[in-house]
Coordinates of C-alpha atoms in Angstrom, one line a residue:
X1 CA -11.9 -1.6 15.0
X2 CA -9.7 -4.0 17.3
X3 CA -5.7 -5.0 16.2
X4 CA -6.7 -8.1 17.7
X5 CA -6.8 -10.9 15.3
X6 CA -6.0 -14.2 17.1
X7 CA -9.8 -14.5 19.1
X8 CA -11.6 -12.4 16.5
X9 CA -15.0 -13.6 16.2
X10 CA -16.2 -14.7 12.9
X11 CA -20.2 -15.5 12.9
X12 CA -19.6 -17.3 9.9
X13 CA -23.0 -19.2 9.6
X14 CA -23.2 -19.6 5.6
X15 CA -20.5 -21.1 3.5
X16 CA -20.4 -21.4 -0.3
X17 CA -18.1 -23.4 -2.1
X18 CA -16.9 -25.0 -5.7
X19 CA -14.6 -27.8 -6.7
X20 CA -12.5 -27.3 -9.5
X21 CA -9.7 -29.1 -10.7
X22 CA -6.3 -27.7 -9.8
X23 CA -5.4 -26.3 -13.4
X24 CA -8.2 -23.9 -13.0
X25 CA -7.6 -22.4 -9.4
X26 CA -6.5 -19.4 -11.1
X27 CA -10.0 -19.3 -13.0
X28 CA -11.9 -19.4 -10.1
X29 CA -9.8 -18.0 -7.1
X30 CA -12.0 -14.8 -7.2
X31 CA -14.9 -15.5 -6.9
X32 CA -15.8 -14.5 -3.4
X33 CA -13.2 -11.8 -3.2
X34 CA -14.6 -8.2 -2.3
X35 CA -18.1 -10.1 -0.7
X36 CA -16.7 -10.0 3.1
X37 CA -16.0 -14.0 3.1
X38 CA -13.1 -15.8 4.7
X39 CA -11.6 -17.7 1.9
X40 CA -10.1 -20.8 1.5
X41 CA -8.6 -23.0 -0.6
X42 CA -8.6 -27.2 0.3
X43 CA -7.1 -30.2 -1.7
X44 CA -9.9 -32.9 -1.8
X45 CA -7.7 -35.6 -3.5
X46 CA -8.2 -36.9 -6.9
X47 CA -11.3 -37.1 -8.8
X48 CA -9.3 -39.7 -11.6
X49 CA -5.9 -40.7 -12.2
X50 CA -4.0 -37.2 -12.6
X51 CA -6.4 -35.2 -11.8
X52 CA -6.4 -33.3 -8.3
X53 CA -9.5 -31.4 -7.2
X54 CA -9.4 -28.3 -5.2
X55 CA -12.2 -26.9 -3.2
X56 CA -12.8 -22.8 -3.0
X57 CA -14.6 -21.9 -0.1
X58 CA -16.3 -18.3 1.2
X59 CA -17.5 -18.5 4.9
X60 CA -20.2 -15.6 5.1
X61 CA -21.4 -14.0 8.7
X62 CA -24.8 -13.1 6.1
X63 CA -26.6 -15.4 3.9
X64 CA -25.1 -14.5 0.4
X65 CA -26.8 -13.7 -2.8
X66 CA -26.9 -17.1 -5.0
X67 CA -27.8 -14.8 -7.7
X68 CA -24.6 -12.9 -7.2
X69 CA -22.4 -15.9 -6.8
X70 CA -23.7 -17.9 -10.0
X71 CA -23.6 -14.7 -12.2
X72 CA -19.8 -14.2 -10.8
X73 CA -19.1 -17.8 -11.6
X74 CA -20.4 -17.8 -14.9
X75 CA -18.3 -14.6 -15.7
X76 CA -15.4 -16.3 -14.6
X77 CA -15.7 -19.7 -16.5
X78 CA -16.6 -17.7 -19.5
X79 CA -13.2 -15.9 -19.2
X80 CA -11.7 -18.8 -18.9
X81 CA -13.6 -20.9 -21.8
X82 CA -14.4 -23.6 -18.8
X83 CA -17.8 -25.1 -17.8
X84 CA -19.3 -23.4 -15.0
X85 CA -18.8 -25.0 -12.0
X86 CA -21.9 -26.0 -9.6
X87 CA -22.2 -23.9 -6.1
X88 CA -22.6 -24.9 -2.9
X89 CA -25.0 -23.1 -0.6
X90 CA -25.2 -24.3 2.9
X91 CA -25.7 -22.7 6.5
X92 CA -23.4 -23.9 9.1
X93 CA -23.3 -23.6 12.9
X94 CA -21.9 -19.8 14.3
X95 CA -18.5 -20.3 15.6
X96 CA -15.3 -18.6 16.1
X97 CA -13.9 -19.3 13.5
X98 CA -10.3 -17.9 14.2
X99 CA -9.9 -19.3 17.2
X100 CA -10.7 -22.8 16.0
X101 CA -8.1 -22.2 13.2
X102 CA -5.5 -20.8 15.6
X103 CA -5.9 -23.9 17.6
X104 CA -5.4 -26.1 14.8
X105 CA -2.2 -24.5 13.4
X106 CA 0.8 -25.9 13.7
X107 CA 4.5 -24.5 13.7
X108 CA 6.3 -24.5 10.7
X109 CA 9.8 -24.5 9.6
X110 CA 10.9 -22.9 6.2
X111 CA 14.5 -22.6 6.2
X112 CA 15.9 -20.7 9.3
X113 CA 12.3 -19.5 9.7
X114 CA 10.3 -20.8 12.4
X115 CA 5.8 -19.6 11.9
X116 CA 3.7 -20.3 15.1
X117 CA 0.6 -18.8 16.5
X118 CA 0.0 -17.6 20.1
X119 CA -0.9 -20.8 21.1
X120 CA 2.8 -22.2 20.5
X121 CA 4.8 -21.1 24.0
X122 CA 7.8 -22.7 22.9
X123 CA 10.5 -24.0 23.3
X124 CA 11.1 -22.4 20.2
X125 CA 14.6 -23.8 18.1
X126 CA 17.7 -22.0 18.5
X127 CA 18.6 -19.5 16.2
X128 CA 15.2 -19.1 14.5
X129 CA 13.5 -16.2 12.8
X130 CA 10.5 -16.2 14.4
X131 CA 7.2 -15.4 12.7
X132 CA 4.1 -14.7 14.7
X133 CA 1.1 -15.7 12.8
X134 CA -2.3 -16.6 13.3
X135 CA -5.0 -18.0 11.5
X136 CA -6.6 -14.6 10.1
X137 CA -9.3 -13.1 7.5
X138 CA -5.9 -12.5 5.6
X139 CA -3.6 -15.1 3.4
X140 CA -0.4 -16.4 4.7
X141 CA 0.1 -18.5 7.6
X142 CA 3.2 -20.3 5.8
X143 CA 1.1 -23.8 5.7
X144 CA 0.1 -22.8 1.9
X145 CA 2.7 -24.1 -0.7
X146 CA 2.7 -20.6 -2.1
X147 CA 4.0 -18.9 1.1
X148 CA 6.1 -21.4 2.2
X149 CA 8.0 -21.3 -0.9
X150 CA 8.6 -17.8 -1.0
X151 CA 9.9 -18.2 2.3
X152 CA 12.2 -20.4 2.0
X153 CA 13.3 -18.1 -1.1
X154 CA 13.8 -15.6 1.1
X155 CA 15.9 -17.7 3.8
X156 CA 18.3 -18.5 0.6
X157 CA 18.8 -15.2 -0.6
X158 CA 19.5 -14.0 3.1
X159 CA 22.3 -17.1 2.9
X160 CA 23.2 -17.2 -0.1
X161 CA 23.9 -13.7 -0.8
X162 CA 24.0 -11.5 2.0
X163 CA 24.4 -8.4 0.5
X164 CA 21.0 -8.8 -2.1
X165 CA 20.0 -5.8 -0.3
X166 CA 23.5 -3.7 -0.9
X167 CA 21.9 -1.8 -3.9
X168 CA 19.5 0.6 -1.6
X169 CA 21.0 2.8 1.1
X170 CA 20.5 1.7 4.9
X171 CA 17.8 4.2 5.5
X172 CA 15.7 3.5 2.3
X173 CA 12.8 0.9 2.2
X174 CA 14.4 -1.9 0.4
X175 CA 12.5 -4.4 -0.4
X176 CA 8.4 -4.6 -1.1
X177 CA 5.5 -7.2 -0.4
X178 CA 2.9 -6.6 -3.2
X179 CA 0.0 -8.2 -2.2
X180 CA 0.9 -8.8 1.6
X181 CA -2.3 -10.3 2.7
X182 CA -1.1 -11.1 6.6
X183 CA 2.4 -9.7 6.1
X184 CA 4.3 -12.9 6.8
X185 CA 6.8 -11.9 3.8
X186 CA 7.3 -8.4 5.0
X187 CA 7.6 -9.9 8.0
X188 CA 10.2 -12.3 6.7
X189 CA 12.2 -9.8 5.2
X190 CA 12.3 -7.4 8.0
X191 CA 13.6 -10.6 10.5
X192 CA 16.1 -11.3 7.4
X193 CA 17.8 -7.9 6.9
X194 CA 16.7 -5.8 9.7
X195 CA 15.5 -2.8 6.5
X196 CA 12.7 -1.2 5.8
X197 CA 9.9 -3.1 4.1
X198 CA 7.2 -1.9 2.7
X199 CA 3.8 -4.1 2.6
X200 CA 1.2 -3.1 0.1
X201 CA -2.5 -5.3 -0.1
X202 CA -5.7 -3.7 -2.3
X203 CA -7.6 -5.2 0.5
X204 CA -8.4 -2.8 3.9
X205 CA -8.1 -6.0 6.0
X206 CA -5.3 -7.2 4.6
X207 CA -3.5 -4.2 5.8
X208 CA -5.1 -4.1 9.0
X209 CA -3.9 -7.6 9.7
X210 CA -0.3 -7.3 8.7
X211 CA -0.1 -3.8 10.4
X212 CA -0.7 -5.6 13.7
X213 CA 1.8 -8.4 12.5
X214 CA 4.0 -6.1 12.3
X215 CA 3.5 -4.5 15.7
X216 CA 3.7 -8.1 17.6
X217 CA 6.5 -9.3 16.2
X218 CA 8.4 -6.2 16.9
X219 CA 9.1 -4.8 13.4
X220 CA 6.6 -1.8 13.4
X221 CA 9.3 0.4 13.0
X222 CA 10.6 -0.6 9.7
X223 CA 7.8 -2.7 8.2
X224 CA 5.2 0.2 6.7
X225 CA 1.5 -1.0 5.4
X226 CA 0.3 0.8 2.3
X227 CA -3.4 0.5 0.6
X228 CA -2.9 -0.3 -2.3
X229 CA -4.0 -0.9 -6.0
X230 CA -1.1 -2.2 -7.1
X231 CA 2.9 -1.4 -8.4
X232 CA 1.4 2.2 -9.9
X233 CA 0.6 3.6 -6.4
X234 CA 2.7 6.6 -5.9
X235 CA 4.3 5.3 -2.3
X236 CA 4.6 2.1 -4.2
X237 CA 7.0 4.2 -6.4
X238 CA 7.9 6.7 -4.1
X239 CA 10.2 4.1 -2.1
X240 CA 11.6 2.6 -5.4
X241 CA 13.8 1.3 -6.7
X242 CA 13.7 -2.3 -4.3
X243 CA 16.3 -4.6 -4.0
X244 CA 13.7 -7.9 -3.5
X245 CA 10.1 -7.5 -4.3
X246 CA 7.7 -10.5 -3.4
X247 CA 4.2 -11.1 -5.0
X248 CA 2.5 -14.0 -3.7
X249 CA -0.5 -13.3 -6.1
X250 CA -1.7 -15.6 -8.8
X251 CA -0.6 -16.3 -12.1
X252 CA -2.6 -13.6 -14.5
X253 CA -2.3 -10.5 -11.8
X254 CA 1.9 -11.8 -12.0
X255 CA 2.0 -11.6 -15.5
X256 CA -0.2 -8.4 -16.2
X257 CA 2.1 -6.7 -13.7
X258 CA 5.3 -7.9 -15.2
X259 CA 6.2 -4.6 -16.3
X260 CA 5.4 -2.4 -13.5
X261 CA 6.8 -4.7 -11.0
X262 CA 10.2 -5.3 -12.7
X263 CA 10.7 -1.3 -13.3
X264 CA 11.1 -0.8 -9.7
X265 CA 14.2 -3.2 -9.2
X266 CA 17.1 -1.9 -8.7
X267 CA 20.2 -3.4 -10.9
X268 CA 20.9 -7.1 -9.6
X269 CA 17.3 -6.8 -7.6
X270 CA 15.7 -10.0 -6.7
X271 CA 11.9 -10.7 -7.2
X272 CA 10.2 -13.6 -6.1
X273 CA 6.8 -14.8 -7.7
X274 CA 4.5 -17.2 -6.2
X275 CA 0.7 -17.9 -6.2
X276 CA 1.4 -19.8 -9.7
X277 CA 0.8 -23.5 -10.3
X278 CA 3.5 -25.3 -12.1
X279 CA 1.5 -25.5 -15.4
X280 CA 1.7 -21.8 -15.2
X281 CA 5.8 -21.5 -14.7
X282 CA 6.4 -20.6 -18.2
X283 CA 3.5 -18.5 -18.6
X284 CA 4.9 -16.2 -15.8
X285 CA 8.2 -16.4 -16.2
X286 CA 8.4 -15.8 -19.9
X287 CA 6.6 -12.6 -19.1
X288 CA 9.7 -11.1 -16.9
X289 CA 12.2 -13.0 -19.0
X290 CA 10.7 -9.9 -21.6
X291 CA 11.4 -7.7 -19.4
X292 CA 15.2 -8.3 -19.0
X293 CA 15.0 -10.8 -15.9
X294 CA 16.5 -14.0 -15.7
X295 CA 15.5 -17.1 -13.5
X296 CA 18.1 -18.0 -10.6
X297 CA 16.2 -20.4 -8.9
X298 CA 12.5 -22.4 -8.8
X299 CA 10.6 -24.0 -5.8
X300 CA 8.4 -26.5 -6.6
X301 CA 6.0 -27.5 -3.9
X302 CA 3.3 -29.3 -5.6
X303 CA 1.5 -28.4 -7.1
X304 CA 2.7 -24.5 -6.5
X305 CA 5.7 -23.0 -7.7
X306 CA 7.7 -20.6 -7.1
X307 CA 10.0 -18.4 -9.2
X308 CA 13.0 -16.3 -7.8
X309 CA 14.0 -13.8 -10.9
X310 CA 16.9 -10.9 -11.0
X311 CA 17.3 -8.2 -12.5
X312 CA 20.4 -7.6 -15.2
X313 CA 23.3 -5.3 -13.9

C-alpha cells in the first residue's frame, strides 16, 4: 500500500449519517468504526434554545449494510438509555475525497504551532513548529476542538516548564500518543522536545497515516508507531514510565483506562486528556483524581475540553 495520503483516492459513493445532540457524541461516536468509513463529525447548529446538534457521518466506497448499521445503533442507544436515532442512507457522487478536503483546509495556529497541508507553500511565520497535515482517513488535522486543545497544552507545557520531560533519560521514549489517529500529537511532541515519542492507534490505518507523518515532517527517527490495543500492550509498557502521555479519545475509553494510563507516568508526569465534552470534565477527571493525579490546567474550546493532569512526586 502507498505512504501517500494527501491525493489518496477515496471512491466514497455511499454516506450514512445520524444527528444527535451534542451530549450524546460519546453515545454514538462508534458507530461506523471498524466498517472501512471515513468518519466525521459536523456541528449543524441548534435544534432549540441550548441545544446543539451534531451530525456523525461514515462515507463508504461500498453500499453498507442498513441492517448492520440500525442493529449497531440500537445497541449503542440501549447502552446509553437514549432513543435510537434515525439513519441516513444515501449514495453520493465518487470523488476524491482527500483531495477535496486537503484543498479546503486551512492553516492553523495553536500556540507556537503552526498545521498546514501540502497545499500551504508558505510564507510560513517565524519561529513556528511546523506540522504537516493533511486531510486523511485518520483523526487530527488540529481544526477539531479536541486536537487543538491538546496542542496548545502541549505548546504550554514546552513553555511553561521546559524540563516536563527531565524525568526520562535523553535516549528513552519519553512521552506517548495513545490513540494517535494521524499523529499530529506525536508529532507535536517530537517538534517540542526533540525525544522520542512513541504513537500507539488500535486502528491499522491510523498507524499507517502517522507513520508517514512522521517521515514528512522529518521526525521518523524519534517518533515510533505501534499497533495497538491500548496502555496493556507490552511496547506500550516496555518504553514506560512517560513523562507526558496524550489521549485524544473520548470520555468512557479516558475513564476505563484511567488506571493503566496513569501507572505509566513517571513522578511529576504530565497527561493530557481530550476527546471529552465539557459535561463530561468531572466524569474524567474524577477518575484520575483516584488515581493520585491532580488537575493543573483545563482548555475549554466549546463544547470540547481538555484536561492537563500530573502525577504526584
Amino acid at each position: 500500500m502507498s505512504d501517500s495520503v494527501s491525493s489518496r483516492e477515496i471512491g466514497a459513493s455511499w454516506r450514512a449519517f445520524i444527528t444527535v445532540p451534542a451530549s450524546q457524541l460519546d453515545d454514538f461516536s462508534p458507530l461506523f468504526s471498524g466498517l472501512g468509513a471515513v468518519e466525521s463529525l459536523f456541528e449543524c447548529g441548534e435544534s432549540r434554545p441550548g441545544v446543539m446538534m451534531w451530525r456523525i457521518e461514515g462515507l463508504f466506497s461500498a453500499p453498507p449494510v442498513a441492517e448492520v448499521l440500525a442493529a449497531r445503533a440500537a445497541v449503542l442507544a440501549a447502552s446509553a438509555g437514549v432513543p435510537e436515532p434515525v439513519i441516513t442512507l444515501e449514495k453520493v457522487p465518487a470523488k476524491d475525497w482527500l483531495t477535496a478536503n486537503v484543498a479546503a483546509f486551512p492553516p492553523l495556529t495553536a500556540g507556537r504551532f503552526y498545521v498546514h497541508g501540502d497545499h500551504i507553500k508558505g510564507p510560513f511565520p517565524p519561529g513556528a513548529l511546523r506540522l504537516k497535515v493533511n486531510a486523511a482517513t485518520a483523526f487530527g488535522t488540529g481544526e477539531h476542538g479536541s486536537t487543538r486543545g491538546c496542542l496548545l497544552a502541549l505548546d504550554a507545557l514546552r513553555k511553561r516548564n521546559p524540563r516536563a520531560l527531565r524525568g526520562v533519560p535523553r535516549d528513552k521514549t519519553a512521552v506517548l500518543d495513545m490513540g494517535c489517529g494521524t499523529g499530529i500529537l506525536a508529532l507535536a511532541a517530537a517538534k517540542a522536545w526533540n525525544r522520542p515519542v512513541l504513537a500507539a492507534d488500535i486502528d491499522p490505518e491510523a498507524v499507517r497515516v502517522a507513520r508517514y507523518n512522521a517521515r514528512t515532517n522529518g521526525v521518523f527517527n524519534i517518533v515510533q508507531t505501534r499497533l495497538s490495543d491500548g496502555p496493556a500492550d507490552i511496547l506500550v509498557k516496555k518504553h514506560a514510565p512517560y513523562a507526558v502521555i496524550t489521549a485524544n479519545i473520548l470520555a468512557r475509553p479516558l475513564v476505563s483506562m484511567a488506571r493503566s494510563l496513569s501507572s505509566l507516568l513517571t513522578p511529576g508526569g504530565y497527561i493530557v486528556l481530550a476527546g471529552l465534552m465539557e459535561a463530561h470534565e468531572s466524569m474524567v477527571g474524577n477518575a484520575y483524581r483516584a488515581q493520585g493525579l491532580r488537575l493543573v490546567r483545563r482548555y475549554r474550546l466549546s463544547p470540547w475540553s481538555t484536561l492537563v493532569m500530573q502525577r504526584g512526586r
